Tab-separated table of C-alpha atoms in Angstrom:
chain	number	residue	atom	x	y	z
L	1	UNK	CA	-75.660	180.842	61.715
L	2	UNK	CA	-79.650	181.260	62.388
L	3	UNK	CA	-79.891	177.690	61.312
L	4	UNK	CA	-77.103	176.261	63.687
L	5	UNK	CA	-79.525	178.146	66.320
L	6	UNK	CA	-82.261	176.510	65.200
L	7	UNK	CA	-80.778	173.266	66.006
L	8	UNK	CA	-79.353	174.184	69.041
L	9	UNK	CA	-82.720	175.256	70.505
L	10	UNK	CA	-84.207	171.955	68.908
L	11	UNK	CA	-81.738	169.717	70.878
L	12	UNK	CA	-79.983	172.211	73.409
L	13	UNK	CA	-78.309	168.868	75.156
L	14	UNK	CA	-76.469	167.979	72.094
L	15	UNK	CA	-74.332	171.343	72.555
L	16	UNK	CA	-74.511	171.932	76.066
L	17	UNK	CA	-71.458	170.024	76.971
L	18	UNK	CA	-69.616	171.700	74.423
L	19	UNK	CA	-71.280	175.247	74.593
L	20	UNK	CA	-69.929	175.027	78.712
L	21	UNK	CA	-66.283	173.637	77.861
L	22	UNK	CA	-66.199	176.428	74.937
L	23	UNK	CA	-67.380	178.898	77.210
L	24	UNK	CA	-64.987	177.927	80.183
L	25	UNK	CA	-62.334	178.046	77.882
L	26	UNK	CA	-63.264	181.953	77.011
L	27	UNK	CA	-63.291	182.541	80.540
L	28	UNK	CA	-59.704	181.251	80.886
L	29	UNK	CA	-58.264	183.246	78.258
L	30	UNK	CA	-60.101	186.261	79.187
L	31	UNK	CA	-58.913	186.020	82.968
């Protein structure tokens, strides 16, 4: 896990499409 941080903060861009759908997705379930 602390290393798929790492990465993440080394190339946030990479993820941040996928962190926002993930995190939508939460959202929808949750409400």
């Amino acid at each position: 896990f602390k290393a798929a941080c790492e990465e993440f903060f080394r190339n946030p861009s990479k993820y941040q499409r996928e962190l926002r759908s993930l995190l939508t997705n939460r959202f929808e379930l949750i409400g």
